């Protein structure tokens, strides 16, 4: 079982007796600490716990995303202590530091959610800043919530120094009687309450019991999706993605990560050696088989951009044509990440994919070994388990992540089509210029069967910040309209969203995309098989409306959101800022 898996350092890491004081292992720290002229630097480091012999060791930055602002990260300060121990025990010198995190789940549906995707860039910038300034020779990053995980990887890619990512781990399920709950249970309960399916007492019970303690949201939402993608990418230790936040396995994972980064320094292995084109193909394959979040498209594009690997949204289509969905997990399925942990985690799935020729086994990983070497002794899932389907009996034969084009999305859009909601939807537009307005109209019954909800001016530049739409999509499900309406937006979706939903519509409304000129009652056709998103009105009418359209004033003119809006790229390019 994954929780009992103990990654043996002697198996996966080279415990050589190389002299760590060698200059080749202190390429960056020696610039800061060596020589008479660096005496002031050493003097300050004595004050933070250095001893004389520590200056002859590689220095490893331990970047923690701890904060009490969210259960996803409330325990990461303790995990960073285990990573620190692992570094120090391996003969290097660990230097812990902290960066920010924000909570998607708490800010969802509010103006504050505009800072969520922005936080990915702030985190990447801050880790790069500290490591670059202080001259660390290697890095361990620990992340738990949606945006700090890709933020960590973007920083590691930019720095390109030996590094390991550690996932903070998934939350245990909440319980109400014998019913398992999670964060999406609460969001959908809001819709059910509006539809008078549950009363105040039941809503209170669900909200008070769904989140029992530390860890990231429990389904195959963005955090667990990205943790799995990062493991498949080779940047975290085997089964790091499939451990509970408060487990002994996670503590050991952190200690082993500390030792692993020292091994990477000794072997001269950098992120650019690991995060290759083939490695990104592995990550995309695993995300698809797990039925993962649409946010993986945005984040993998951004990470690839940072490491200099060509990757485009159309690559998700090409890989998706030959990769099935196998995991029966929430939000579209039955099971939680905790159920995947119980049957062995991610590694048996990766072994299955490797044996079927769907993974590149020669990709290097942070163990210092290849994917194939890491998986060579992995046993299959237990007979009778129902979480992961066999390859010959998939949930969906092709990817659920569908890249759509058409006159509404000439540069692409990302749909999450599990097949349960069908592959085709035709309806008439109900148009809203903000998430809040749309949510109210869903809850009060204005949105009805046959509507295509259009939420615009929520893109990277227009919001700014590209808010997630978990509140409206959950309200749709709670109102019982999951198969009766569709929703399109230039914003994005939480990994917890499900139903007939299309996000990342580009060009976005603020940049004059066709979504900006859709009107109430316009016919819209969504076709998952032909991968088309069409505003079904004459091209002459579209051009007439575009000619009359005027770009709105920016919503923010000062501060981080204004800076972000000026620098961010299109969602189809990963919403990157460099």
XYZ file of N, CA, C and O in Angstrom, residues 492-574:
332
model
N -11.507 30.263 -15.845
C -11.112 28.856 -15.786
C -11.967 28.149 -14.745
O -12.847 28.759 -14.134
N -11.698 26.864 -14.546
C -12.493 26.066 -13.630
C -11.623 25.450 -12.552
O -10.464 25.099 -12.779
N -12.206 25.303 -11.394
C -11.586 24.502 -10.351
C -11.535 23.057 -10.824
O -12.365 22.604 -11.616
N -10.555 22.309 -10.285
C -10.529 20.876 -10.549
C -11.761 20.179 -10.036
O -12.081 19.052 -10.446
N -12.495 20.836 -9.140
C -13.722 20.258 -8.602
C -14.936 20.467 -9.481
O -16.002 19.912 -9.211
N -14.794 21.264 -10.538
C -15.924 21.515 -11.430
C -16.190 20.298 -12.310
O -15.269 19.618 -12.760
N -17.464 20.037 -12.560
C -17.840 19.039 -13.555
C -19.154 19.438 -14.179
O -19.804 20.378 -13.759
N -19.545 18.734 -15.235
C -20.668 19.145 -16.042
C -20.155 19.571 -17.408
O -18.975 19.407 -17.732
N -21.035 20.131 -18.242
C -20.656 20.541 -19.586
C -20.056 21.943 -19.508
O -20.743 22.943 -19.666
N -18.739 22.005 -19.236
C -18.089 23.288 -18.964
C -16.880 23.484 -19.883
O -16.108 22.567 -20.120
N -16.744 24.699 -20.386
C -15.642 25.052 -21.282
C -15.016 26.335 -20.768
O -15.694 27.361 -20.611
N -13.724 26.296 -20.499
C -13.005 27.471 -20.014
C -11.841 27.821 -20.915
O -11.642 27.237 -21.973
N -11.058 28.814 -20.456
C -9.852 29.254 -21.167
C -10.180 29.721 -22.581
O -9.354 29.570 -23.496
N -11.373 30.273 -22.807
C -11.748 30.721 -24.153
C -10.817 31.860 -24.563
O -10.715 32.879 -23.882
N -10.130 31.663 -25.706
C -9.199 32.674 -26.190
C -9.447 32.951 -27.671
O -9.779 32.039 -28.425
N -9.295 34.212 -28.077
C -8.956 35.384 -27.283
C -10.038 35.684 -26.252
O -11.223 35.475 -26.510
N -9.604 36.207 -25.110
C -10.555 36.547 -24.058
C -11.334 37.808 -24.424
O -10.965 38.552 -25.338
N -12.422 38.050 -23.698
C -13.299 39.183 -24.013
C -12.561 40.509 -23.943
O -12.742 41.385 -24.804
N -11.712 40.682 -22.957
C -11.008 41.961 -22.764
C -10.086 42.276 -23.928
O -9.789 43.434 -24.207
N -9.639 41.243 -24.649
C -8.772 41.431 -25.801
C -9.559 41.463 -27.119
O -8.969 41.395 -28.197
N -10.892 41.543 -27.017
C -11.717 41.641 -28.217
C -12.060 40.318 -28.847
O -12.418 40.265 -30.034
N -11.996 39.233 -28.070
C -12.431 37.939 -28.573
C -13.920 37.935 -28.853
O -14.682 38.754 -28.318
N -14.360 36.995 -29.664
C -15.773 36.944 -30.068
C -16.691 36.745 -28.870
O -17.847 37.194 -28.880
N -16.182 36.136 -27.798
C -17.012 35.975 -26.596
C -17.494 37.324 -26.070
O -18.536 37.411 -25.406
N -16.791 38.395 -26.394
C -17.174 39.733 -25.926
C -18.449 40.247 -26.559
O -19.106 41.144 -26.005
N -18.835 39.720 -27.720
C -19.991 40.293 -28.431
C -21.192 39.330 -28.470
O -22.168 39.595 -29.169
N -21.119 38.229 -27.702
C -22.273 37.325 -27.604
C -23.409 38.049 -26.887
O -23.195 38.781 -25.906
N -24.632 37.852 -27.348
C -25.814 38.481 -26.744
C -26.788 37.414 -26.259
O -26.787 36.276 -26.759
N -27.611 37.783 -25.296
C -28.652 36.881 -24.816
C -29.473 36.351 -25.981
O -29.881 37.115 -26.868
N -29.696 35.031 -25.968
C -30.514 34.417 -27.007
C -29.752 33.917 -28.208
O -30.314 33.195 -29.045
N -28.472 34.276 -28.316
C -27.677 33.772 -29.448
C -27.527 32.252 -29.353
O -27.265 31.716 -28.265
N -27.651 31.552 -30.479
C -27.455 30.099 -30.462
C -25.962 29.743 -30.402
O -25.154 30.306 -31.146
N -25.632 28.807 -29.539
C -24.255 28.349 -29.376
C -24.240 26.825 -29.480
O -25.094 26.145 -28.896
N -23.265 26.302 -30.211
C -23.121 24.861 -30.391
C -21.753 24.431 -29.867
O -20.722 24.992 -30.247
N -21.766 23.418 -28.992
C -20.540 22.835 -28.452
C -20.495 21.387 -28.903
O -21.409 20.616 -28.604
N -19.450 21.022 -29.639
C -19.334 19.662 -30.156
C -18.006 19.064 -29.716
O -16.942 19.449 -30.212
N -18.074 18.125 -28.769
C -16.875 17.503 -28.241
C -16.219 16.543 -29.203
O -15.027 16.256 -29.068
N -16.966 16.036 -30.173
C -16.395 15.086 -31.130
C -15.639 15.794 -32.244
O -14.539 15.385 -32.619
N -16.236 16.867 -32.787
C -15.536 17.638 -33.819
C -14.650 18.714 -33.207
O -13.929 19.403 -33.925
N -14.734 18.862 -31.881
C -13.918 19.829 -31.130
C -14.155 21.252 -31.628
O -13.215 22.005 -31.914
N -15.445 21.618 -31.691
C -15.822 22.939 -32.176
C -16.669 23.681 -31.148
O -17.520 23.084 -30.474
N -16.424 24.984 -31.038
C -17.205 25.886 -30.183
C -17.669 27.032 -31.074
O -16.863 27.872 -31.484
N -18.964 27.049 -31.371
C -19.456 27.911 -32.434
C -20.572 28.829 -31.963
O -21.553 28.378 -31.355
N -20.413 30.125 -32.248
C -21.502 31.088 -32.132
C -22.238 31.046 -33.458
O -21.717 31.475 -34.501
N -23.466 30.525 -33.450
C -24.164 30.177 -34.695
C -24.984 31.350 -35.228
O -26.206 31.300 -35.341
N -24.262 32.431 -35.562
C -24.893 33.591 -36.202
C -24.024 33.965 -37.402
O -22.865 33.549 -37.498
N -24.554 34.747 -38.339
C -23.776 35.074 -39.548
C -22.466 35.796 -39.219
O -22.395 36.598 -38.285
N -21.439 35.501 -40.012
C -20.147 36.164 -39.816
C -20.266 37.673 -39.969
O -19.552 38.437 -39.310
N -21.171 38.108 -40.831
C -21.362 39.549 -41.023
C -21.869 40.213 -39.749
O -21.474 41.341 -39.421
N -22.740 39.502 -39.018
C -23.253 40.043 -37.758
C -22.143 40.056 -36.699
O -22.041 41.011 -35.909
N -21.320 39.012 -36.684
C -20.195 38.976 -35.746
C -19.264 40.158 -36.000
O -18.862 40.868 -35.066
N -18.937 40.407 -37.270
C -18.025 41.507 -37.589
C -18.647 42.850 -37.244
O -17.959 43.769 -36.745
N -19.946 43.010 -37.485
C -20.641 44.257 -37.153
C -20.554 44.540 -35.658
O -20.273 45.673 -35.237
N -20.770 43.500 -34.854
C -20.701 43.685 -33.396
C -19.270 43.985 -32.948
O -19.047 44.815 -32.061
N -18.298 43.293 -33.559
C -16.899 43.534 -33.183
C -16.490 44.964 -33.529
O -15.744 45.610 -32.772
N -16.958 45.467 -34.660
C -16.631 46.845 -35.046
C -17.195 47.847 -34.051
O -16.600 48.921 -33.841
N -18.326 47.516 -33.438
C -18.965 48.435 -32.481
C -18.437 48.254 -31.053
O -18.675 49.110 -30.190
N -17.715 47.153 -30.815
C -17.223 46.855 -29.449
C -16.150 47.835 -29.018
O -15.306 48.249 -29.826
N -16.180 48.214 -27.750
C -15.150 49.084 -27.180
C -14.509 48.386 -25.990
O -15.202 47.839 -25.125
N -13.212 48.415 -25.961
C -12.475 47.783 -24.866
C -12.765 48.514 -23.561
O -12.651 49.739 -23.495
N -13.158 47.790 -22.524
C -13.447 48.449 -21.247
C -12.177 48.955 -20.571
O -11.073 48.497 -20.865
N -12.357 49.909 -19.678
C -11.228 50.388 -18.883
C -10.727 49.268 -17.983
O -11.502 48.390 -17.577
N -9.420 49.264 -17.669
C -8.914 48.234 -16.758
C -9.587 48.329 -15.391
O -9.878 49.426 -14.906
N -9.833 47.170 -14.786
C -10.490 47.149 -13.483
C -9.532 47.559 -12.366
O -9.972 48.010 -11.307
N -8.248 47.364 -12.581
C -7.234 47.739 -11.597
C -6.151 48.543 -12.304
O -5.699 48.168 -13.388
N -5.743 49.653 -11.696
C -4.711 50.506 -12.291
C -3.449 50.578 -11.431
O -2.450 51.145 -11.857
N -3.485 50.011 -10.237
C -2.321 49.997 -9.356
C -2.234 48.634 -8.672
O -3.219 47.913 -8.568
N -1.032 48.302 -8.197
C -0.868 47.092 -7.409
C -0.593 45.859 -8.243
O -0.419 45.919 -9.470
N -0.565 44.721 -7.563
C -0.129 43.476 -8.200
C -1.055 43.036 -9.329
O -0.603 42.498 -10.346
N -2.371 43.263 -9.181
C -3.286 42.863 -10.248
C -3.079 43.702 -11.503
O -3.181 43.194 -12.627
N -2.782 44.978 -11.343
C -2.507 45.839 -12.496
C -1.217 45.408 -13.188
O -1.151 45.339 -14.425
N -0.191 45.114 -12.405
C 1.076 44.654 -12.983
C 0.880 43.338 -13.726
O 1.423 43.130 -14.824
N 0.091 42.452 -13.125
C -0.169 41.147 -13.745
C -0.882 41.327 -15.081
O -0.505 40.713 -16.091
N -1.911 42.169 -15.105
C -2.696 42.371 -16.330
C -1.831 42.895 -17.466
O -2.040 42.554 -18.633
N -0.828 43.694 -17.143
C 0.037 44.270 -18.172
C 1.019 43.253 -18.743
O 1.464 43.388 -19.879
N 1.370 42.240 -17.951
C 2.444 41.336 -18.366
C 1.976 39.936 -18.769
O 2.704 39.214 -19.445
N 0.764 39.529 -18.375
C 0.355 38.142 -18.564
C 0.021 37.834 -20.020
O -0.522 38.671 -20.744
N 0.350 36.607 -20.427
C 0.044 36.151 -21.783
C -1.334 35.495 -21.818
O -2.011 35.340 -20.798
N -1.724 35.054 -22.989
C -2.994 34.366 -23.185
C -3.038 33.046 -22.417
O -2.011 32.402 -22.187
N -4.243 32.628 -22.043
C -4.418 31.322 -21.395
C -3.944 30.199 -22.297
O -3.446 29.174 -21.817
N -4.056 30.361 -23.602
C -3.621 29.315 -24.534
C -2.110 29.144 -24.537
O -1.587 28.158 -25.060
N -1.398 30.095 -23.926
C 0.052 30.012 -23.782
C 0.478 29.750 -22.337
O 1.654 29.826 -22.014
N -0.502 29.450 -21.462
C -0.186 29.133 -20.078
C -0.312 30.291 -19.117
O 0.017 30.162 -17.940
